[in-house]
Short mmCIF file of N, CA and C in Angstrom, two decimals:
data_model
loop_
_atom_site.label_atom_id
_atom_site.label_comp_id
_atom_site.label_asym_id
_atom_site.label_seq_id
_atom_site.Cartn_x
_atom_site.Cartn_y
_atom_site.Cartn_z
N MET A 218 164.74 -28.27 -72.02
CA MET A 218 165.32 -27.73 -70.88
C MET A 218 166.43 -28.72 -70.45
N VAL A 219 167.61 -28.11 -70.07
CA VAL A 219 168.69 -29.06 -69.41
C VAL A 219 168.38 -29.15 -67.89
N ILE A 220 168.14 -30.34 -67.39
CA ILE A 220 167.66 -30.52 -65.94
C ILE A 220 169.11 -30.63 -65.02
N LYS A 221 169.25 -29.53 -64.34
CA LYS A 221 170.51 -29.58 -63.49
C LYS A 221 170.23 -30.09 -62.11
N ASN A 222 169.13 -29.45 -61.45
CA ASN A 222 168.82 -29.93 -60.17
C ASN A 222 167.31 -29.99 -59.96
N VAL A 223 166.85 -31.06 -59.15
CA VAL A 223 165.32 -31.21 -58.87
C VAL A 223 165.12 -31.48 -57.54
N SER A 224 164.12 -31.00 -56.99
CA SER A 224 163.97 -31.40 -55.60
C SER A 224 162.39 -31.25 -55.22
N LEU A 225 161.90 -32.11 -54.36
CA LEU A 225 160.48 -31.98 -53.97
C LEU A 225 160.48 -31.20 -52.79
N ASP A 226 160.13 -29.81 -52.99
CA ASP A 226 160.36 -28.60 -52.14
C ASP A 226 159.28 -28.51 -51.02
N ILE A 227 157.94 -28.68 -51.72
CA ILE A 227 156.69 -28.33 -50.76
C ILE A 227 155.74 -29.53 -50.99
N VAL A 228 155.11 -29.88 -49.91
CA VAL A 228 154.10 -30.80 -49.97
C VAL A 228 152.92 -30.26 -49.17
N CYS A 229 151.76 -29.93 -49.82
CA CYS A 229 150.53 -29.48 -49.14
C CYS A 229 149.48 -30.44 -49.06
N GLY A 230 148.91 -30.69 -47.81
CA GLY A 230 147.83 -31.51 -47.51
C GLY A 230 146.55 -30.82 -47.60
N ILE A 231 145.43 -31.35 -47.18
CA ILE A 231 144.18 -30.74 -47.20
C ILE A 231 144.11 -29.51 -46.22
N THR A 232 144.76 -29.56 -44.98
CA THR A 232 144.68 -28.43 -44.09
C THR A 232 145.97 -27.33 -44.26
N SER A 233 146.96 -27.70 -45.12
CA SER A 233 148.07 -27.00 -45.38
C SER A 233 147.64 -25.60 -45.87
N ARG A 234 148.52 -24.65 -45.56
CA ARG A 234 148.48 -23.24 -46.22
C ARG A 234 149.31 -23.37 -47.59
N LEU A 235 148.71 -22.82 -48.52
CA LEU A 235 149.46 -22.90 -49.90
C LEU A 235 150.51 -22.02 -49.78
N PRO A 236 151.53 -22.38 -50.44
CA PRO A 236 152.81 -21.62 -50.58
C PRO A 236 152.57 -20.39 -51.41
N GLU A 237 153.31 -19.26 -50.98
CA GLU A 237 153.32 -17.96 -51.86
C GLU A 237 154.61 -18.04 -52.76
N ASN A 238 154.66 -18.83 -53.74
CA ASN A 238 155.81 -18.93 -54.59
C ASN A 238 156.15 -17.72 -55.47
N ILE A 239 157.50 -17.59 -55.87
CA ILE A 239 157.84 -16.49 -56.71
C ILE A 239 157.96 -17.02 -58.16
N MET A 240 158.60 -18.33 -58.24
CA MET A 240 158.80 -18.86 -59.55
C MET A 240 157.62 -19.37 -60.17
N PRO A 241 157.51 -19.44 -61.52
CA PRO A 241 156.41 -19.86 -62.19
C PRO A 241 156.06 -21.22 -61.81
N GLU A 242 154.69 -21.64 -61.83
CA GLU A 242 154.22 -22.93 -61.65
C GLU A 242 153.46 -23.54 -62.80
N ILE A 243 153.70 -24.80 -63.07
CA ILE A 243 152.94 -25.54 -64.21
C ILE A 243 152.39 -26.75 -63.42
N ALA A 244 151.00 -26.77 -63.56
CA ALA A 244 150.48 -27.91 -62.82
C ALA A 244 149.99 -29.11 -63.67
N PHE A 245 149.84 -30.20 -63.06
CA PHE A 245 149.39 -31.37 -63.79
C PHE A 245 148.19 -32.20 -63.09
N ALA A 246 147.20 -32.27 -63.83
CA ALA A 246 145.98 -32.85 -63.29
C ALA A 246 145.66 -34.13 -64.01
N GLY A 247 144.85 -34.99 -63.37
CA GLY A 247 144.45 -36.15 -64.11
C GLY A 247 143.87 -37.17 -63.16
N LYS A 248 143.16 -38.25 -63.68
CA LYS A 248 142.52 -39.20 -62.80
C LYS A 248 143.71 -40.08 -62.14
N SER A 249 143.31 -40.75 -61.20
CA SER A 249 144.12 -41.67 -60.48
C SER A 249 144.72 -42.88 -61.57
N ASN A 250 146.01 -43.04 -61.50
CA ASN A 250 146.57 -44.14 -62.35
C ASN A 250 146.74 -43.75 -63.81
N VAL A 251 146.62 -42.42 -64.14
CA VAL A 251 146.79 -41.97 -65.52
C VAL A 251 148.12 -41.86 -65.98
N GLY A 252 149.04 -41.80 -64.91
CA GLY A 252 150.48 -41.54 -65.18
C GLY A 252 151.05 -40.24 -64.89
N LYS A 253 150.61 -39.52 -63.92
CA LYS A 253 151.09 -38.17 -63.58
C LYS A 253 152.50 -38.46 -63.09
N SER A 254 152.71 -39.25 -62.11
CA SER A 254 154.05 -39.36 -61.52
C SER A 254 155.07 -39.85 -62.59
N SER A 255 154.72 -40.83 -63.50
CA SER A 255 155.62 -41.27 -64.41
C SER A 255 155.96 -40.19 -65.40
N LEU A 256 155.05 -39.33 -65.79
CA LEU A 256 155.11 -38.17 -66.66
C LEU A 256 156.25 -37.15 -66.05
N ILE A 257 156.02 -36.84 -64.76
CA ILE A 257 156.83 -35.88 -64.13
C ILE A 257 158.35 -36.41 -63.96
N ASN A 258 158.47 -37.77 -63.64
CA ASN A 258 159.73 -38.35 -63.73
C ASN A 258 160.41 -38.31 -64.92
N GLY A 259 159.59 -38.61 -65.97
CA GLY A 259 160.15 -38.57 -67.46
C GLY A 259 160.59 -37.22 -67.77
N LEU A 260 159.83 -36.19 -67.43
CA LEU A 260 160.13 -34.71 -67.73
C LEU A 260 161.56 -34.31 -67.11
N ILE A 261 161.84 -34.74 -65.85
CA ILE A 261 162.89 -34.30 -65.10
C ILE A 261 163.92 -35.31 -65.10
N ASN A 262 163.89 -36.34 -65.93
CA ASN A 262 164.98 -37.39 -66.07
C ASN A 262 165.31 -37.99 -64.74
N ARG A 263 164.34 -38.45 -63.97
CA ARG A 263 164.44 -39.14 -62.64
C ARG A 263 163.63 -40.39 -62.59
N LYS A 264 164.10 -41.38 -62.17
CA LYS A 264 163.40 -42.71 -62.03
C LYS A 264 162.25 -42.61 -61.15
N ALA A 265 162.41 -41.98 -59.94
CA ALA A 265 161.48 -42.17 -58.90
C ALA A 265 161.33 -41.05 -57.95
N LEU A 266 161.59 -39.76 -58.40
CA LEU A 266 161.35 -38.58 -57.57
C LEU A 266 159.99 -38.53 -57.24
N ALA A 267 159.18 -38.35 -58.23
CA ALA A 267 157.66 -38.42 -58.17
C ALA A 267 157.33 -40.03 -57.91
N ARG A 268 156.63 -40.25 -56.86
CA ARG A 268 156.32 -41.64 -56.36
C ARG A 268 155.33 -42.16 -57.29
N THR A 269 155.67 -43.28 -58.00
CA THR A 269 154.52 -43.85 -58.80
C THR A 269 153.92 -44.97 -57.85
N SER A 270 152.78 -45.41 -58.18
CA SER A 270 152.14 -46.48 -57.29
C SER A 270 151.25 -47.32 -58.22
N ALA A 271 151.33 -48.57 -57.75
CA ALA A 271 150.33 -49.54 -58.36
C ALA A 271 148.87 -49.25 -57.79
N GLN A 272 148.92 -48.57 -56.48
CA GLN A 272 147.68 -48.20 -55.85
C GLN A 272 147.15 -47.00 -56.33
N PRO A 273 146.02 -46.77 -57.16
CA PRO A 273 145.61 -45.47 -57.54
C PRO A 273 145.09 -44.67 -56.33
N GLY A 274 145.18 -43.39 -56.57
CA GLY A 274 144.76 -42.52 -55.32
C GLY A 274 145.88 -42.24 -54.47
N LYS A 275 147.02 -42.66 -54.65
CA LYS A 275 148.09 -42.40 -53.67
C LYS A 275 148.53 -41.13 -53.47
N THR A 276 148.53 -40.14 -54.55
CA THR A 276 148.95 -38.81 -54.35
C THR A 276 147.83 -38.09 -53.67
N GLN A 277 147.89 -37.83 -52.41
CA GLN A 277 146.84 -37.17 -51.63
C GLN A 277 147.27 -35.78 -51.22
N THR A 278 148.32 -35.33 -51.81
CA THR A 278 148.80 -33.88 -51.50
C THR A 278 149.19 -33.22 -52.74
N ILE A 279 149.18 -31.92 -52.68
CA ILE A 279 149.77 -31.14 -53.80
C ILE A 279 151.27 -31.04 -53.60
N ASN A 280 152.15 -31.66 -54.64
CA ASN A 280 153.51 -31.75 -54.46
C ASN A 280 154.07 -30.71 -55.48
N PHE A 281 155.14 -29.98 -54.88
CA PHE A 281 155.72 -28.92 -55.65
C PHE A 281 157.25 -29.43 -56.04
N TYR A 282 157.51 -29.63 -57.25
CA TYR A 282 158.90 -30.08 -57.61
C TYR A 282 159.72 -28.87 -58.13
N ASN A 283 160.76 -28.51 -57.43
CA ASN A 283 161.53 -27.33 -57.95
C ASN A 283 162.61 -27.91 -59.02
N VAL A 284 162.53 -27.28 -60.11
CA VAL A 284 163.41 -27.57 -61.37
C VAL A 284 164.30 -26.46 -61.50
N ASN A 285 165.64 -26.64 -61.39
CA ASN A 285 166.65 -25.81 -61.60
C ASN A 285 166.62 -24.31 -61.00
N ASP A 286 165.76 -24.26 -59.69
CA ASP A 286 165.35 -23.08 -59.24
C ASP A 286 164.87 -22.03 -60.07
N ALA A 287 164.11 -22.55 -61.24
CA ALA A 287 163.52 -21.84 -62.20
C ALA A 287 162.06 -21.97 -62.19
N LEU A 288 161.49 -23.05 -61.95
CA LEU A 288 160.03 -23.32 -61.94
C LEU A 288 159.59 -24.30 -61.02
N TYR A 289 158.47 -24.42 -60.87
CA TYR A 289 157.80 -25.55 -60.11
C TYR A 289 156.98 -26.34 -61.01
N LEU A 290 157.06 -27.73 -61.00
CA LEU A 290 156.26 -28.68 -61.56
C LEU A 290 155.14 -29.05 -60.48
N VAL A 291 153.98 -28.94 -60.55
CA VAL A 291 152.95 -29.06 -59.35
C VAL A 291 152.21 -30.32 -59.85
N ASP A 292 152.34 -31.39 -58.99
CA ASP A 292 151.52 -32.52 -59.04
C ASP A 292 150.15 -32.54 -58.14
N LEU A 293 149.09 -32.59 -58.98
CA LEU A 293 147.76 -32.36 -58.11
C LEU A 293 147.16 -33.69 -57.79
N PRO A 294 146.44 -34.00 -56.77
CA PRO A 294 146.01 -35.17 -56.34
C PRO A 294 145.13 -35.84 -57.59
N GLY A 295 145.06 -37.10 -57.75
CA GLY A 295 144.38 -37.78 -58.84
C GLY A 295 142.89 -37.79 -58.46
N TYR A 296 141.91 -37.74 -59.38
CA TYR A 296 140.59 -37.79 -59.21
C TYR A 296 139.90 -38.99 -59.65
N GLY A 297 138.74 -39.32 -59.09
CA GLY A 297 137.98 -40.36 -59.85
C GLY A 297 138.20 -41.74 -59.24
N TYR A 298 139.03 -41.77 -58.11
CA TYR A 298 139.26 -43.14 -57.82
C TYR A 298 138.21 -43.64 -56.78
N ALA A 299 137.67 -44.78 -57.01
CA ALA A 299 136.47 -45.15 -56.45
C ALA A 299 136.51 -45.56 -54.92
N LYS A 300 137.80 -46.06 -54.42
CA LYS A 300 137.96 -46.56 -53.21
C LYS A 300 138.00 -45.49 -52.07
N VAL A 301 138.21 -44.08 -52.52
CA VAL A 301 138.24 -43.14 -51.55
C VAL A 301 136.77 -42.47 -51.36
N SER A 302 136.56 -42.20 -50.02
CA SER A 302 135.28 -41.86 -49.72
C SER A 302 134.86 -40.44 -50.31
N VAL A 303 133.57 -40.30 -50.47
CA VAL A 303 133.09 -38.98 -50.96
C VAL A 303 133.67 -37.74 -50.34
N ALA A 304 133.57 -37.90 -48.92
CA ALA A 304 134.12 -36.66 -48.16
C ALA A 304 135.53 -36.31 -48.51
N VAL A 305 136.32 -37.49 -48.65
CA VAL A 305 137.72 -37.08 -49.07
C VAL A 305 137.90 -36.56 -50.39
N LYS A 306 137.13 -37.15 -51.35
CA LYS A 306 137.07 -36.54 -52.67
C LYS A 306 136.71 -35.16 -52.64
N GLU A 307 135.60 -34.77 -51.89
CA GLU A 307 135.34 -33.33 -51.70
C GLU A 307 136.39 -32.38 -51.26
N GLN A 308 137.19 -32.88 -50.30
CA GLN A 308 138.25 -32.17 -49.66
C GLN A 308 139.36 -31.98 -50.67
N TRP A 309 139.66 -33.03 -51.57
CA TRP A 309 140.74 -32.90 -52.49
C TRP A 309 140.19 -31.80 -53.55
N GLY A 310 138.83 -31.98 -53.88
CA GLY A 310 138.39 -30.96 -54.87
C GLY A 310 138.50 -29.53 -54.45
N LYS A 311 138.28 -29.39 -53.07
CA LYS A 311 138.34 -28.10 -52.64
C LYS A 311 139.75 -27.62 -52.56
N MET A 312 140.74 -28.56 -52.26
CA MET A 312 142.18 -28.24 -52.18
C MET A 312 142.66 -27.80 -53.60
N ILE A 313 142.19 -28.62 -54.62
CA ILE A 313 142.70 -28.24 -55.97
C ILE A 313 142.12 -26.95 -56.41
N GLU A 314 140.81 -26.72 -56.07
CA GLU A 314 140.10 -25.45 -56.48
C GLU A 314 140.82 -24.28 -55.67
N ARG A 315 141.08 -24.31 -54.58
CA ARG A 315 141.78 -23.28 -53.73
C ARG A 315 143.14 -23.05 -54.39
N TYR A 316 143.79 -24.06 -54.76
CA TYR A 316 145.12 -23.76 -55.47
C TYR A 316 144.95 -23.07 -56.88
N LEU A 317 144.04 -23.51 -57.53
CA LEU A 317 143.86 -22.87 -58.95
C LEU A 317 143.35 -21.45 -58.77
N HIS A 318 142.63 -21.07 -57.71
CA HIS A 318 142.24 -19.73 -57.49
C HIS A 318 143.41 -18.79 -56.83
N GLN A 319 144.10 -19.35 -55.94
CA GLN A 319 144.90 -18.55 -55.10
C GLN A 319 146.38 -18.40 -55.73
N SER A 320 146.91 -19.47 -56.44
CA SER A 320 148.23 -19.25 -56.85
C SER A 320 148.39 -18.13 -57.89
N LYS A 321 149.31 -17.20 -57.48
CA LYS A 321 149.54 -16.08 -58.45
C LYS A 321 150.54 -16.36 -59.50
N VAL A 322 151.22 -17.39 -59.40
CA VAL A 322 152.31 -17.62 -60.46
C VAL A 322 152.00 -19.01 -61.21
N LEU A 323 150.72 -19.52 -61.06
CA LEU A 323 150.37 -20.77 -61.90
C LEU A 323 150.16 -20.29 -63.42
N ARG A 324 150.98 -20.80 -64.13
CA ARG A 324 151.10 -20.32 -65.64
C ARG A 324 150.08 -21.21 -66.54
N ALA A 325 149.98 -22.45 -66.23
CA ALA A 325 149.42 -23.46 -67.15
C ALA A 325 149.00 -24.63 -66.38
N VAL A 326 147.84 -25.30 -66.91
CA VAL A 326 147.53 -26.50 -66.39
C VAL A 326 147.53 -27.58 -67.44
N PHE A 327 148.12 -28.80 -67.27
CA PHE A 327 148.13 -29.81 -68.13
C PHE A 327 147.19 -30.85 -67.61
N LEU A 328 146.29 -31.37 -68.49
CA LEU A 328 145.38 -32.42 -68.10
C LEU A 328 145.77 -33.78 -68.85
N LEU A 329 146.04 -34.74 -68.09
CA LEU A 329 146.46 -36.03 -68.50
C LEU A 329 145.23 -36.85 -68.82
N ILE A 330 145.17 -37.61 -69.94
CA ILE A 330 144.03 -38.39 -70.27
C ILE A 330 144.75 -39.70 -71.05
N ASP A 331 144.19 -40.84 -70.45
CA ASP A 331 144.71 -42.04 -71.09
C ASP A 331 144.22 -42.16 -72.51
N ILE A 332 145.32 -42.39 -73.41
CA ILE A 332 145.01 -42.35 -74.88
C ILE A 332 144.20 -43.37 -75.27
N ARG A 333 144.18 -44.54 -74.45
CA ARG A 333 143.54 -45.67 -74.94
C ARG A 333 142.00 -45.66 -74.81
N HIS A 334 141.41 -44.76 -73.96
CA HIS A 334 140.14 -44.78 -73.54
C HIS A 334 139.55 -43.26 -73.92
N GLU A 335 138.08 -43.51 -74.07
CA GLU A 335 137.29 -42.22 -74.24
C GLU A 335 137.44 -41.38 -73.04
N PRO A 336 137.53 -40.13 -72.99
CA PRO A 336 137.52 -39.39 -71.63
C PRO A 336 136.23 -39.82 -70.83
N SER A 337 136.39 -39.91 -69.59
CA SER A 337 135.45 -40.34 -68.70
C SER A 337 134.71 -39.08 -68.28
N ALA A 338 133.51 -39.10 -67.56
CA ALA A 338 132.69 -38.09 -66.98
C ALA A 338 133.52 -37.33 -66.10
N ASN A 339 134.34 -37.94 -65.30
CA ASN A 339 135.25 -37.22 -64.36
C ASN A 339 136.25 -36.39 -65.28
N ASP A 340 136.95 -36.98 -66.36
CA ASP A 340 137.82 -36.15 -67.08
C ASP A 340 137.08 -34.92 -67.73
N ARG A 341 135.87 -35.17 -68.13
CA ARG A 341 135.27 -33.90 -68.85
C ARG A 341 134.79 -33.07 -67.81
N ALA A 342 134.56 -33.44 -66.61
CA ALA A 342 134.28 -32.44 -65.40
C ALA A 342 135.44 -31.59 -65.20
N MET A 343 136.47 -32.28 -65.01
CA MET A 343 137.81 -31.67 -64.68
C MET A 343 138.29 -30.58 -65.78
N TYR A 344 138.12 -31.11 -67.01
CA TYR A 344 138.44 -29.99 -68.30
C TYR A 344 137.60 -28.91 -68.03
N ASP A 345 136.31 -28.98 -67.83
CA ASP A 345 135.42 -27.84 -67.77
C ASP A 345 135.82 -26.95 -66.58
N TRP A 346 136.08 -27.66 -65.53
CA TRP A 346 136.52 -27.00 -64.23
C TRP A 346 137.57 -26.11 -64.41
N ILE A 347 138.75 -26.70 -65.09
CA ILE A 347 139.81 -25.93 -65.20
C ILE A 347 139.61 -24.73 -66.25
N LEU A 348 138.82 -24.90 -67.17
CA LEU A 348 138.45 -23.83 -68.13
C LEU A 348 137.85 -22.75 -67.25
N ASN A 349 136.76 -23.19 -66.34
CA ASN A 349 136.12 -22.17 -65.58
C ASN A 349 136.78 -21.45 -64.63
N ASN A 350 138.00 -21.96 -64.20
CA ASN A 350 139.01 -21.38 -63.27
C ASN A 350 139.93 -20.47 -64.14
N GLY A 351 139.69 -20.22 -65.40
CA GLY A 351 140.51 -19.29 -66.23
C GLY A 351 141.67 -19.77 -66.93
N PHE A 352 141.84 -21.13 -66.98
CA PHE A 352 142.86 -21.71 -67.67
C PHE A 352 142.45 -22.41 -68.94
N GLN A 353 143.23 -22.54 -69.91
CA GLN A 353 143.15 -23.27 -71.10
C GLN A 353 144.05 -24.58 -70.89
N PRO A 354 143.47 -25.56 -70.48
CA PRO A 354 144.22 -26.78 -70.13
C PRO A 354 144.97 -27.32 -71.56
N ILE A 355 146.02 -27.85 -71.38
CA ILE A 355 146.84 -28.50 -72.38
C ILE A 355 146.63 -29.99 -72.11
N ILE A 356 146.38 -30.79 -73.15
CA ILE A 356 146.01 -32.14 -72.97
C ILE A 356 147.32 -33.11 -73.25
N ILE A 357 147.53 -33.89 -72.40
CA ILE A 357 148.72 -34.94 -72.52
C ILE A 357 148.02 -36.28 -72.57
N ALA A 358 148.17 -37.04 -73.84
CA ALA A 358 147.56 -38.17 -73.85
C ALA A 358 148.64 -39.35 -73.56
N THR A 359 148.44 -39.94 -72.45
CA THR A 359 149.42 -40.75 -71.82
C THR A 359 149.29 -42.22 -72.33
N LYS A 360 150.20 -43.00 -71.78
CA LYS A 360 150.42 -44.44 -72.24
C LYS A 360 150.32 -44.68 -73.80
N LEU A 361 151.05 -43.83 -74.40
CA LEU A 361 151.12 -43.96 -75.87
C LEU A 361 151.80 -45.18 -76.42
N ASP A 362 152.67 -45.79 -75.73
CA ASP A 362 153.34 -47.12 -76.22
C ASP A 362 152.29 -48.23 -76.07
N LYS A 363 151.07 -48.03 -75.38
CA LYS A 363 150.08 -49.14 -75.39
C LYS A 363 149.30 -49.22 -76.70
N LEU A 364 149.49 -48.12 -77.61
CA LEU A 364 148.71 -48.29 -78.95
C LEU A 364 149.72 -48.44 -80.09
N LYS A 365 149.19 -48.98 -81.15
CA LYS A 365 150.01 -48.97 -82.49
C LYS A 365 150.03 -47.75 -83.13
N LYS A 366 151.14 -47.37 -83.77
CA LYS A 366 151.11 -46.05 -84.39
C LYS A 366 150.01 -45.61 -85.20
N SER A 367 149.37 -46.70 -85.81
CA SER A 367 148.24 -46.45 -86.86
C SER A 367 147.06 -45.98 -86.12
N GLN A 368 147.09 -46.37 -84.77
CA GLN A 368 145.82 -45.87 -83.91
C GLN A 368 145.90 -44.56 -83.40
N VAL A 369 147.04 -44.04 -83.34
CA VAL A 369 147.29 -42.83 -82.51
C VAL A 369 146.38 -41.70 -82.88
N SER A 370 146.27 -41.31 -84.22
CA SER A 370 145.59 -40.17 -84.67
C SER A 370 144.04 -40.28 -84.40
N LYS A 371 143.51 -41.55 -84.47
CA LYS A 371 142.15 -41.66 -84.25
C LYS A 371 141.89 -41.58 -82.86
N HIS A 372 142.83 -41.91 -81.96
CA HIS A 372 142.64 -41.84 -80.44
C HIS A 372 142.77 -40.39 -80.04
N VAL A 373 143.72 -39.73 -80.66
CA VAL A 373 143.65 -38.32 -80.36
C VAL A 373 142.32 -37.51 -80.73
N LYS A 374 141.91 -37.76 -81.88
CA LYS A 374 140.64 -37.24 -82.21
C LYS A 374 139.53 -37.56 -81.21
N MET A 375 139.49 -38.93 -80.73
CA MET A 375 138.54 -39.20 -79.75
C MET A 375 138.55 -38.61 -78.49
N ILE A 376 139.73 -38.20 -78.05
CA ILE A 376 140.03 -37.37 -76.79
C ILE A 376 139.45 -36.07 -77.08
N LYS A 377 139.91 -35.32 -78.26
CA LYS A 377 139.32 -33.91 -78.62
C LYS A 377 137.86 -33.92 -78.58
N GLN A 378 137.14 -35.00 -79.20
CA GLN A 378 135.70 -34.94 -79.23
C GLN A 378 135.04 -35.09 -77.93
N GLY A 379 135.66 -36.10 -77.09
CA GLY A 379 135.18 -36.42 -75.97
C GLY A 379 135.15 -35.35 -74.80
N LEU A 380 136.22 -34.52 -75.04
CA LEU A 380 136.31 -33.31 -74.03
C LEU A 380 135.65 -32.16 -74.67
N GLN A 381 135.34 -32.20 -75.95
CA GLN A 381 134.89 -30.91 -76.69
C GLN A 381 135.87 -29.78 -76.47
N VAL A 382 137.26 -30.14 -76.73
CA VAL A 382 138.23 -29.14 -76.48
C VAL A 382 138.07 -27.85 -77.28
N VAL A 383 138.50 -26.77 -76.67
CA VAL A 383 138.62 -25.55 -77.31
C VAL A 383 139.52 -25.52 -78.57
N GLU A 384 139.04 -24.92 -79.72
CA GLU A 384 139.83 -25.08 -81.01
C GLU A 384 141.17 -24.61 -80.69
N GLY A 385 142.12 -25.34 -81.26
CA GLY A 385 143.50 -25.11 -81.24
C GLY A 385 144.19 -25.56 -79.98
N THR A 386 143.53 -26.25 -78.99
CA THR A 386 144.18 -26.86 -77.77
C THR A 386 145.10 -27.93 -78.24
N PRO A 387 146.34 -27.84 -77.70
CA PRO A 387 147.38 -28.89 -78.11
C PRO A 387 146.93 -30.27 -77.46
N VAL A 388 146.99 -31.28 -78.11
CA VAL A 388 147.06 -32.67 -77.54
C VAL A 388 148.34 -33.35 -77.91
N VAL A 389 149.23 -33.50 -76.78
CA VAL A 389 150.46 -34.17 -76.96
C VAL A 389 150.57 -35.65 -76.51
N PRO A 390 150.61 -36.52 -77.35
CA PRO A 390 150.73 -37.97 -77.05
C PRO A 390 152.05 -38.14 -76.29
N PHE A 391 152.04 -39.02 -75.31
CA PHE A 391 153.31 -39.10 -74.44
C PHE A 391 153.56 -40.55 -73.86
N SER A 392 154.72 -40.99 -73.96
CA SER A 392 155.02 -42.37 -73.46
C SER A 392 156.07 -42.16 -72.31
N SER A 393 155.78 -42.80 -71.27
CA SER A 393 156.95 -42.67 -70.26
C SER A 393 157.96 -43.69 -70.60
N GLN A 394 157.65 -44.72 -71.46
CA GLN A 394 158.53 -45.78 -71.63
C GLN A 394 159.70 -45.22 -72.71
N THR A 395 159.15 -44.58 -73.79
CA THR A 395 159.98 -44.12 -74.85
C THR A 395 160.42 -42.69 -74.72
N LYS A 396 159.67 -41.96 -73.82
CA LYS A 396 159.79 -40.44 -73.74
C LYS A 396 159.44 -39.60 -74.85
N GLN A 397 158.62 -40.35 -75.79
CA GLN A 397 158.08 -39.59 -76.95
C GLN A 397 157.01 -38.58 -76.43
N GLY A 398 157.20 -37.35 -76.89
CA GLY A 398 156.36 -36.23 -76.29
C GLY A 398 156.94 -35.37 -75.40
N ARG A 399 158.10 -35.95 -74.90
CA ARG A 399 158.82 -35.16 -73.74
C ARG A 399 159.17 -33.71 -74.20
N GLU A 400 159.92 -33.70 -75.39
CA GLU A 400 160.43 -32.46 -75.90
C GLU A 400 159.31 -31.37 -76.14
N GLU A 401 158.35 -31.89 -76.75
CA GLU A 401 157.16 -31.02 -77.21
C GLU A 401 156.63 -30.43 -75.85
N ILE A 402 156.34 -31.28 -74.84
CA ILE A 402 155.81 -30.75 -73.56
C ILE A 402 156.70 -29.72 -72.95
N TRP A 403 158.09 -29.94 -72.87
CA TRP A 403 158.94 -28.82 -72.51
C TRP A 403 158.86 -27.59 -73.16
N GLU A 404 158.75 -27.72 -74.42
CA GLU A 404 158.57 -26.53 -75.37
C GLU A 404 157.45 -25.71 -74.92
N LEU A 405 156.30 -26.40 -74.64
CA LEU A 405 155.24 -25.65 -74.17
C LEU A 405 155.35 -25.18 -72.82
N ILE A 406 155.92 -25.70 -71.95
CA ILE A 406 156.25 -25.34 -70.50
C ILE A 406 157.13 -24.12 -70.61
N GLU A 407 158.23 -24.16 -71.43
CA GLU A 407 159.08 -22.97 -71.56
C GLU A 407 158.30 -21.74 -72.22
N THR A 408 157.30 -22.02 -73.03
CA THR A 408 156.59 -20.92 -73.67
C THR A 408 155.72 -20.26 -72.40
N PHE A 409 155.24 -21.12 -71.64
CA PHE A 409 154.19 -20.49 -70.57
C PHE A 409 155.08 -19.89 -69.54
N MET A 410 156.32 -20.36 -69.27
CA MET A 410 157.18 -19.70 -68.20
C MET A 410 157.37 -18.21 -68.36
N THR A 411 157.37 -17.85 -69.65
CA THR A 411 157.74 -16.32 -69.88
C THR A 411 156.54 -15.60 -69.98
N MET A 412 155.35 -16.09 -69.96
CA MET A 412 154.14 -15.41 -69.88
C MET A 412 153.54 -14.96 -68.60
N GLU A 413 152.98 -13.91 -68.66
CA GLU A 413 152.45 -13.47 -67.37
C GLU A 413 151.01 -13.91 -67.34
N ARG A 414 150.50 -14.21 -66.11
CA ARG A 414 149.16 -14.62 -66.03
C ARG A 414 148.28 -13.46 -66.19
N GLU A 415 147.10 -13.63 -66.87
CA GLU A 415 146.12 -12.64 -67.10
C GLU A 415 145.20 -12.75 -65.65
N GLU A 416 145.05 -11.57 -65.22
CA GLU A 416 144.10 -11.53 -63.91
C GLU A 416 142.81 -11.45 -64.26
#
């Protein structure tokens, strides 16, 4: 996709009413510090529209990025960050669940997993949760540049086994440094944009 214009259009906090958008939405989930903001910036060719942070758990809102007035890339709050209170985590969880249930134009959910490590209990819970909400999450294996090329297929297999992914689920290795995987992710997004969500 040729990126002509991008803007952060909508920010939803815990008490916010969710928007009733018309354009298709593509959501990105993942634990804190897995590289969601870096991925979104890489997809839209911007250095800092999605705010990256050395402090995990910084994204505490659902952020809707308008791309070309054609779709929204939706950044969901990161999960699994230890320094956030249980009560706040529960509120984030309810906010994400409300979004997954209520959005009528959400076409796909991408789940980001750090390619270097086995999926955590939180990752597995999120994967199952997305499945239970009626979506088949696509896996993006982030921080690809931290591995040697010879290690990649072994680590992709480790992620598939760790999450017990549904047969045929795409796992796309991605590097925010080299942008490897960017085109493949956009191809998947464009495929989903044209599909109607099954009720």
